[in-house]
Amino acid sequence: GSKEEFKDEL
Amino acid sequence: NIFRVLGDFSHLASIFILLHKIQQLKSCSGISFKSQVLYMLVYITRYLDLPWTSSPYNFIFKVLFISSELYIIYLMARAYKPTNDPNLDTFHVEFLLGFAGLLALLFPYKYTILEVFWAFSIWLESVAILPQLFMLQRTGEAEAMTAHYIAALGMYRALYIPNWIYRYFSEPTHKVDTIAVTAGILQTILYSDFFWIYYTKVMRGEKFKLP
């Protein structure tokens, strides 16, 4: 999912 | 990408600048204890996934942010407590907690504990500098190190904006994290006035002093 990928940010 | 790495290192640098200021001057004057406690809350609520973090890069940064924030709070609450003036640190943080809590409960990506706390941490971070800026406004000036600290901390989220733009175009999904982007832009706007004075005064060798 898209936001899961963004959870790779701090 | 370069923007994100620069942003994360700017964030880390801001913490080192703050620790250096406190230990060099043996004082935490000019630093808002309330903002520091809010950042602690931001890290705790955002990094609930710490044990499941797969990337070593993220894991190391998360541990560094949590542990350094704990140490800063220890220094302010214990070691250098007499230099911390609560009479200048009078911003009502309940407004900020209410703002972040309301948005997190109204618009999370999913109604799960992790997602709601994550959204809360993003919104809270966007406004967590306000007690610090409010304190600065009351004192009217800041030590150079304090100004450098706030500038580096503000630069971190500002650098995430070109990072999001870069990711939007470079990644095949072209997705936008609306919560992080909206909060990131809000956060950077809140710093804009500070950045301007920092740019026109401190970067030209003058003292940080409000007009």
Coordinates of C-alpha atoms in Angstrom, one line a residue:
Chain A
G1 CA 0.0 0.0 0.0
S2 CA 1.0 3.6 -0.6
K3 CA 1.2 4.9 2.9
E4 CA 3.0 1.8 4.2
E5 CA 5.8 2.8 1.8
F6 CA 5.7 6.3 3.4
K7 CA 6.0 4.9 6.9
D8 CA 9.6 4.2 5.8
E9 CA 10.2 7.9 6.6
L10 CA 11.1 9.3 10.0
Chain B
N1 CA 17.1 10.6 -1.9
I2 CA 19.4 13.5 -1.1
F3 CA 16.6 15.7 0.3
R4 CA 15.5 13.1 2.8
V5 CA 19.1 12.2 3.9
L6 CA 19.9 16.0 4.3
G7 CA 16.7 16.4 6.3
D8 CA 17.3 13.5 8.6
F9 CA 20.9 14.7 9.2
S10 CA 19.7 18.2 9.8
H11 CA 17.3 16.8 12.4
L12 CA 20.2 14.9 14.1
A13 CA 22.4 18.0 13.9
S14 CA 19.8 20.1 15.6
I15 CA 19.8 17.7 18.6
F16 CA 23.6 17.8 18.8
I17 CA 23.6 21.6 18.6
L18 CA 21.0 21.7 21.5
L19 CA 23.1 19.3 23.6
H20 CA 26.2 21.2 22.8
K21 CA 24.6 24.5 23.9
I22 CA 23.3 23.1 27.2
Q23 CA 26.6 21.5 28.1
Q24 CA 28.9 24.2 26.8
L25 CA 27.0 27.1 28.5
K26 CA 25.9 24.8 31.4
S27 CA 22.4 26.2 30.9
C28 CA 19.1 25.5 29.2
S29 CA 18.0 29.1 29.3
G30 CA 16.0 30.1 26.2
I31 CA 14.9 26.5 25.5
S32 CA 11.3 25.6 26.0
F33 CA 10.8 22.6 28.2
K34 CA 7.3 22.3 26.9
S35 CA 8.5 21.9 23.3
Q36 CA 11.0 19.3 24.3
V37 CA 8.3 17.2 26.1
L38 CA 6.1 17.5 23.0
Y39 CA 8.9 16.2 20.9
M40 CA 9.3 13.2 23.3
L41 CA 5.6 12.6 22.9
V42 CA 6.0 12.8 19.1
Y43 CA 8.8 10.2 19.1
I44 CA 7.0 7.8 21.4
T45 CA 3.7 7.9 19.5
R46 CA 5.4 7.7 16.0
Y47 CA 7.9 5.0 16.8
L48 CA 5.6 2.5 18.4
D49 CA 6.7 0.3 15.5
L50 CA 10.4 0.5 16.6
P51 CA 10.8 -3.3 17.3
W52 CA 9.5 -4.1 13.8
T53 CA 11.6 -1.5 12.0
S54 CA 13.3 -3.4 9.2
S55 CA 15.6 -0.7 7.8
P56 CA 18.8 -0.2 9.9
Y57 CA 18.8 3.4 8.8
N58 CA 15.4 4.1 10.3
F59 CA 16.1 2.0 13.3
I60 CA 19.3 3.8 14.2
F61 CA 17.6 7.3 13.8
K62 CA 14.6 6.3 15.8
V63 CA 16.8 5.1 18.7
L64 CA 18.9 8.2 18.4
F65 CA 15.9 10.5 18.5
I66 CA 14.2 8.8 21.4
S67 CA 17.4 8.5 23.5
S68 CA 18.7 12.0 22.9
E69 CA 15.3 13.5 23.7
L70 CA 15.2 11.6 26.9
Y71 CA 18.6 12.9 27.8
I72 CA 17.7 16.5 26.9
I73 CA 14.6 16.2 29.2
Y74 CA 16.8 14.8 31.9
L75 CA 19.2 17.7 31.6
M76 CA 16.4 20.3 31.7
A77 CA 14.4 18.6 34.5
R78 CA 17.4 17.6 36.7
A79 CA 21.0 18.5 36.0
Y80 CA 20.3 22.1 34.8
K81 CA 16.9 22.6 36.3
P82 CA 17.8 26.0 38.0
T83 CA 18.6 27.5 34.6
N84 CA 15.2 26.6 33.2
D85 CA 12.7 29.4 33.7
P86 CA 9.1 28.2 33.7
N87 CA 7.8 31.8 33.9
L88 CA 8.9 32.3 30.3
D89 CA 7.6 29.0 29.1
T90 CA 3.8 29.7 29.3
F91 CA 2.3 28.5 26.1
H92 CA -0.9 26.5 26.6
V93 CA 0.1 23.1 25.2
E94 CA -3.4 21.7 25.7
F95 CA -4.4 23.5 22.6
L96 CA -1.7 21.8 20.6
L97 CA -2.6 18.4 22.1
G98 CA -6.3 19.0 21.3
F99 CA -5.5 20.0 17.8
A100 CA -3.3 16.9 17.1
G101 CA -5.7 14.6 18.9
L102 CA -8.8 15.9 17.1
L103 CA -7.2 15.6 13.6
A104 CA -5.8 12.1 14.4
L105 CA -9.2 10.9 15.5
L106 CA -11.1 12.5 12.6
F107 CA -8.8 11.6 9.7
P108 CA -6.6 8.6 10.3
Y109 CA -5.7 6.4 7.3
K110 CA -7.2 3.5 9.3
Y111 CA -8.8 3.2 12.7
T112 CA -6.0 1.2 14.3
I113 CA -4.0 2.1 17.4
L114 CA -0.8 2.4 15.3
E115 CA -2.3 4.6 12.6
V116 CA -4.1 6.9 15.0
F117 CA -1.0 7.4 17.1
W118 CA 1.1 7.9 13.9
A119 CA -1.3 10.6 12.7
F120 CA -1.3 12.2 16.1
S121 CA 2.5 12.4 16.1
I122 CA 2.6 13.9 12.7
W123 CA 0.1 16.7 13.6
L124 CA 1.7 17.2 17.0
E125 CA 5.2 17.6 15.4
S126 CA 3.9 20.2 13.1
V127 CA 3.0 22.5 16.0
A128 CA 5.4 21.3 18.7
I129 CA 7.8 24.2 18.0
L130 CA 5.2 26.8 19.0
P131 CA 6.0 26.9 22.8
Q132 CA 9.7 27.5 21.8
L133 CA 8.8 30.3 19.3
F134 CA 6.4 31.8 21.8
M135 CA 9.2 31.8 24.4
L136 CA 11.5 33.4 21.9
Q137 CA 8.9 36.1 21.3
R138 CA 8.7 36.8 25.0
T139 CA 12.5 37.1 25.5
G140 CA 12.9 39.0 22.2
E141 CA 16.3 37.5 21.5
A142 CA 18.2 34.2 21.4
E143 CA 21.7 33.0 21.9
A144 CA 23.3 32.0 18.6
M145 CA 23.3 28.3 19.5
T146 CA 19.6 28.4 20.2
A147 CA 18.9 30.1 16.9
H148 CA 21.1 27.5 15.1
Y149 CA 19.1 24.7 16.9
I150 CA 15.7 26.0 15.8
A151 CA 17.0 26.6 12.2
A152 CA 18.3 23.1 11.9
L153 CA 15.2 21.6 13.3
G154 CA 13.0 23.6 10.9
M155 CA 15.2 22.8 8.0
Y156 CA 14.6 19.1 8.6
R157 CA 10.9 19.2 7.7
A158 CA 11.4 21.8 5.0
L159 CA 13.8 19.4 3.3
Y160 CA 11.1 16.7 3.4
I161 CA 9.0 18.7 1.0
P162 CA 11.3 18.4 -2.0
N163 CA 11.8 14.8 -0.9
W164 CA 8.0 14.2 -1.3
I165 CA 8.0 15.9 -4.7
Y166 CA 11.0 13.8 -5.8
R167 CA 9.3 10.6 -4.5
Y168 CA 6.1 11.4 -6.3
F169 CA 7.8 11.6 -9.6
S170 CA 10.4 8.9 -9.2
E171 CA 8.2 6.2 -7.7
P172 CA 5.8 4.3 -10.0
T173 CA 2.8 4.5 -7.6
H174 CA 2.7 8.4 -7.6
K175 CA 1.1 8.4 -4.2
V176 CA 0.8 11.4 -1.9
D177 CA 0.8 10.9 1.9
T178 CA -1.7 13.7 2.5
I179 CA -1.3 13.8 6.3
A180 CA 2.5 14.0 6.3
V181 CA 2.5 16.5 3.4
T182 CA -0.2 18.8 4.8
A183 CA 1.4 18.8 8.3
G184 CA 4.9 19.2 6.8
I185 CA 3.8 22.3 4.9
L186 CA 2.1 23.7 8.0
Q187 CA 5.2 23.0 10.1
T188 CA 7.4 24.8 7.6
I189 CA 5.1 27.8 7.4
L190 CA 5.2 28.1 11.2
Y191 CA 9.0 28.5 10.9
S192 CA 8.9 31.0 8.0
D193 CA 9.1 34.1 10.2
F194 CA 11.9 32.6 12.2
F195 CA 13.8 31.6 9.1
W196 CA 13.5 35.1 7.8
I197 CA 15.1 36.7 10.9
Y198 CA 17.7 33.9 11.0
Y199 CA 18.6 34.6 7.4
T200 CA 18.7 38.4 7.7
K201 CA 20.5 38.5 11.2
V202 CA 22.3 35.4 12.3
M203 CA 23.7 34.4 8.9
R204 CA 25.1 37.9 8.6
G205 CA 26.9 37.6 11.9
E206 CA 24.4 39.6 14.0
K207 CA 22.6 38.5 17.1
F208 CA 19.2 36.9 16.8
K209 CA 16.9 39.8 17.9
L210 CA 13.3 40.4 17.1
P211 CA 12.4 43.7 15.5

